[in-house]
Amino acid sequence: MGRRLPSSHPSLSSPLTPTTPQDRTRPASLPGRAAPDAISIVAGSPADLPAMSAAFKAFLNSPVGPKTTHFWGPVSNWGIILASVADTKKPPEMISGNMTGVLCVYSALFVRFAWMVRPRNYFLMVTHSCNECVQLYQLSRWARAHGLLGKKKEPEAQSKEDGTKPIAAL
């Protein structure tokens, strides 16, 4: 019979489980390649794990964390932004100038609200800032389509090809 290896031998333990304090500081190795342990993949080093856990718990329980409407309100508002981005592919004649204008005012007011509310809600502010940018772009498309933006044409430049001038220019 062959010799039996002690239970603490590295070849008997899982390659992702550190066996000694020295193994915790360096990645465990597999035959032919080196593989980091599971803790290193998640946190970078075993010492970072409690800090990340504490930071994640602090985020979960914060006044603007995912247990509050201060988090889920901005998440749901991303639907408006994504719909507006999708609408940029549609012709500008389909844009409602009134609704786009209202959305511009709405987002501008909520950017200010997110800045002034305590605790300051940066996620809400970023969400409404993105919405404001998209809505202003849509409003500019609508205004160009209705001739409200752009250079006004001179009556002289609108003359017919046969050389006659328009009545307004006479």
Short mmCIF file of C-alpha atoms in Angstrom, two decimals:
data_model
loop_
_atom_site.label_atom_id
_atom_site.label_comp_id
_atom_site.label_asym_id
_atom_site.label_seq_id
_atom_site.Cartn_x
_atom_site.Cartn_y
_atom_site.Cartn_z
CA MET A 1 0.00 0.00 0.00
CA GLY A 2 1.03 3.52 -0.66
CA ARG A 3 1.55 6.21 1.85
CA ARG A 4 -1.41 8.19 2.95
CA LEU A 5 -1.23 11.98 2.69
CA PRO A 6 -2.10 14.03 5.77
CA SER A 7 -5.51 15.73 5.64
CA SER A 8 -3.82 19.14 5.63
CA HIS A 9 -1.93 18.38 2.40
CA PRO A 10 -2.70 20.98 -0.34
CA SER A 11 -3.52 18.37 -2.97
CA LEU A 12 -6.44 17.05 -0.88
CA SER A 13 -8.12 20.39 -0.31
CA SER A 14 -10.16 22.29 -2.85
CA PRO A 15 -8.02 24.50 -5.10
CA LEU A 16 -10.25 27.48 -4.23
CA THR A 17 -10.00 27.01 -0.47
CA PRO A 18 -6.92 28.45 1.25
CA THR A 19 -5.27 25.89 3.53
CA THR A 20 -2.68 27.95 5.35
CA PRO A 21 -2.26 31.63 6.15
CA GLN A 22 0.40 31.83 3.41
CA ASP A 23 -2.06 30.43 0.85
CA ARG A 24 -4.56 33.19 1.65
CA THR A 25 -2.22 35.85 0.35
CA ARG A 26 -1.50 34.20 -2.99
CA PRO A 27 -3.80 32.50 -5.51
CA ALA A 28 -4.20 28.76 -5.25
CA SER A 29 -2.81 26.89 -8.22
CA LEU A 30 -4.20 24.12 -10.38
CA PRO A 31 -1.97 21.81 -12.40
CA GLY A 32 -0.82 23.82 -15.40
CA ARG A 33 -2.42 27.14 -14.45
CA ALA A 34 -2.91 29.51 -11.55
CA ALA A 35 -6.41 30.27 -10.31
CA PRO A 36 -7.36 32.86 -7.70
CA ASP A 37 -9.38 31.76 -4.73
CA ALA A 38 -13.10 32.59 -4.53
CA ILE A 39 -12.59 35.34 -1.99
CA SER A 40 -10.05 37.11 -4.21
CA ILE A 41 -12.47 37.03 -7.14
CA VAL A 42 -15.21 38.77 -5.18
CA ALA A 43 -13.38 41.21 -2.95
CA GLY A 44 -9.80 41.47 -4.13
CA SER A 45 -8.39 40.15 -0.86
CA PRO A 46 -9.82 38.42 2.19
CA ALA A 47 -9.28 41.55 4.26
CA ASP A 48 -11.65 43.52 1.97
CA LEU A 49 -14.57 41.14 2.48
CA PRO A 50 -15.80 42.52 5.83
CA ALA A 51 -15.42 46.10 4.58
CA MET A 52 -17.41 45.36 1.41
CA SER A 53 -20.05 43.57 3.43
CA ALA A 54 -20.35 46.54 5.76
CA ALA A 55 -20.47 48.98 2.84
CA PHE A 56 -23.16 46.93 1.11
CA LYS A 57 -25.21 46.75 4.31
CA ALA A 58 -24.81 50.49 4.76
CA PHE A 59 -26.05 51.05 1.18
CA LEU A 60 -29.03 48.71 1.72
CA ASN A 61 -30.06 50.53 4.87
CA SER A 62 -29.25 54.08 3.74
CA PRO A 63 -32.01 56.69 3.39
CA VAL A 64 -31.66 56.49 -0.43
CA GLY A 65 -31.03 52.75 -0.65
CA PRO A 66 -33.06 50.07 -2.42
CA LYS A 67 -35.44 49.72 0.52
CA THR A 68 -36.88 53.18 -0.15
CA THR A 69 -38.82 54.99 -2.84
CA HIS A 70 -35.84 57.34 -3.16
CA PHE A 71 -34.16 54.48 -5.03
CA TRP A 72 -37.04 52.89 -6.95
CA GLY A 73 -38.49 56.21 -8.16
CA PRO A 74 -35.40 57.03 -10.25
CA VAL A 75 -35.15 53.43 -11.44
CA SER A 76 -38.69 53.59 -12.81
CA ASN A 77 -38.02 57.00 -14.40
CA TRP A 78 -35.37 55.38 -16.62
CA GLY A 79 -38.32 53.98 -18.58
CA ILE A 80 -39.17 57.52 -19.73
CA ILE A 81 -35.57 58.10 -20.79
CA LEU A 82 -35.30 54.83 -22.69
CA ALA A 83 -38.60 55.50 -24.48
CA SER A 84 -37.39 58.98 -25.46
CA VAL A 85 -34.10 57.61 -26.78
CA ALA A 86 -36.07 55.07 -28.85
CA ASP A 87 -38.23 57.92 -30.18
CA THR A 88 -35.20 59.70 -31.62
CA LYS A 89 -35.39 57.26 -34.55
CA LYS A 90 -38.95 58.33 -35.38
CA PRO A 91 -39.73 61.26 -37.68
CA PRO A 92 -39.91 64.63 -35.88
CA GLU A 93 -43.47 65.19 -37.12
CA MET A 94 -44.63 62.57 -34.60
CA ILE A 95 -43.21 64.50 -31.62
CA SER A 96 -45.68 66.33 -29.40
CA GLY A 97 -44.23 69.75 -28.69
CA ASN A 98 -46.52 70.29 -25.70
CA MET A 99 -45.67 66.99 -24.04
CA THR A 100 -41.95 67.35 -24.68
CA GLY A 101 -42.01 70.86 -23.22
CA VAL A 102 -43.82 69.60 -20.13
CA LEU A 103 -41.26 66.82 -19.70
CA CYS A 104 -38.45 69.40 -19.97
CA VAL A 105 -39.97 71.52 -17.18
CA TYR A 106 -40.72 68.41 -15.08
CA SER A 107 -37.15 67.15 -15.30
CA ALA A 108 -35.65 70.56 -14.59
CA LEU A 109 -37.78 70.90 -11.45
CA PHE A 110 -36.84 67.43 -10.23
CA VAL A 111 -33.12 68.03 -10.84
CA ARG A 112 -33.41 70.96 -8.45
CA PHE A 113 -35.52 68.93 -6.02
CA ALA A 114 -32.96 66.10 -5.97
CA TRP A 115 -30.22 68.62 -5.20
CA MET A 116 -32.14 70.39 -2.42
CA VAL A 117 -33.71 67.39 -0.64
CA ARG A 118 -31.94 65.96 2.41
CA PRO A 119 -30.37 63.47 2.12
CA ARG A 120 -29.25 64.63 -1.30
CA ASN A 121 -30.40 62.12 -3.91
CA TYR A 122 -27.71 61.99 -6.59
CA PHE A 123 -29.33 59.03 -8.35
CA LEU A 124 -32.54 61.01 -8.87
CA MET A 125 -30.55 64.03 -10.01
CA VAL A 126 -28.61 62.02 -12.62
CA THR A 127 -31.81 60.37 -13.83
CA HIS A 128 -33.62 63.65 -14.39
CA SER A 129 -30.51 65.29 -15.87
CA CYS A 130 -30.37 62.53 -18.49
CA ASN A 131 -34.10 62.93 -19.13
CA GLU A 132 -33.67 66.71 -19.50
CA CYS A 133 -30.95 66.21 -22.12
CA VAL A 134 -33.00 63.75 -24.15
CA GLN A 135 -36.14 65.88 -23.96
CA LEU A 136 -34.28 69.04 -25.01
CA TYR A 137 -32.92 67.15 -28.01
CA GLN A 138 -36.43 65.98 -28.90
CA LEU A 139 -37.76 69.53 -28.46
CA SER A 140 -35.07 70.86 -30.81
CA ARG A 141 -36.03 68.23 -33.41
CA TRP A 142 -39.68 69.26 -33.10
CA ALA A 143 -38.81 72.97 -33.38
CA ARG A 144 -36.65 72.39 -36.50
CA ALA A 145 -39.42 70.37 -38.12
CA HIS A 146 -41.89 73.22 -37.53
CA GLY A 147 -39.45 75.88 -38.72
CA LEU A 148 -39.01 77.48 -35.30
CA LEU A 149 -35.25 76.91 -35.24
CA GLY A 150 -32.87 77.74 -38.01
CA LYS A 151 -32.25 80.68 -40.28
CA LYS A 152 -35.18 82.62 -41.66
CA LYS A 153 -35.10 82.69 -45.42
CA GLU A 154 -34.97 86.01 -47.19
CA PRO A 155 -37.82 86.68 -49.64
CA GLU A 156 -35.20 87.35 -52.36
CA ALA A 157 -33.80 83.87 -51.93
CA GLN A 158 -37.24 82.35 -52.47
CA SER A 159 -37.72 83.77 -55.97
CA LYS A 160 -38.91 81.44 -58.68
CA GLU A 161 -36.56 79.94 -61.21
CA ASP A 162 -37.95 82.15 -64.00
CA GLY A 163 -36.60 85.25 -62.26
CA THR A 164 -39.87 86.72 -60.99
CA LYS A 165 -39.97 88.06 -57.46
CA PRO A 166 -42.57 87.03 -54.91
CA ILE A 167 -45.43 89.46 -54.28
CA ALA A 168 -44.23 90.23 -50.73
CA ALA A 169 -40.90 91.46 -52.11
CA LEU A 170 -42.49 94.02 -54.47
#
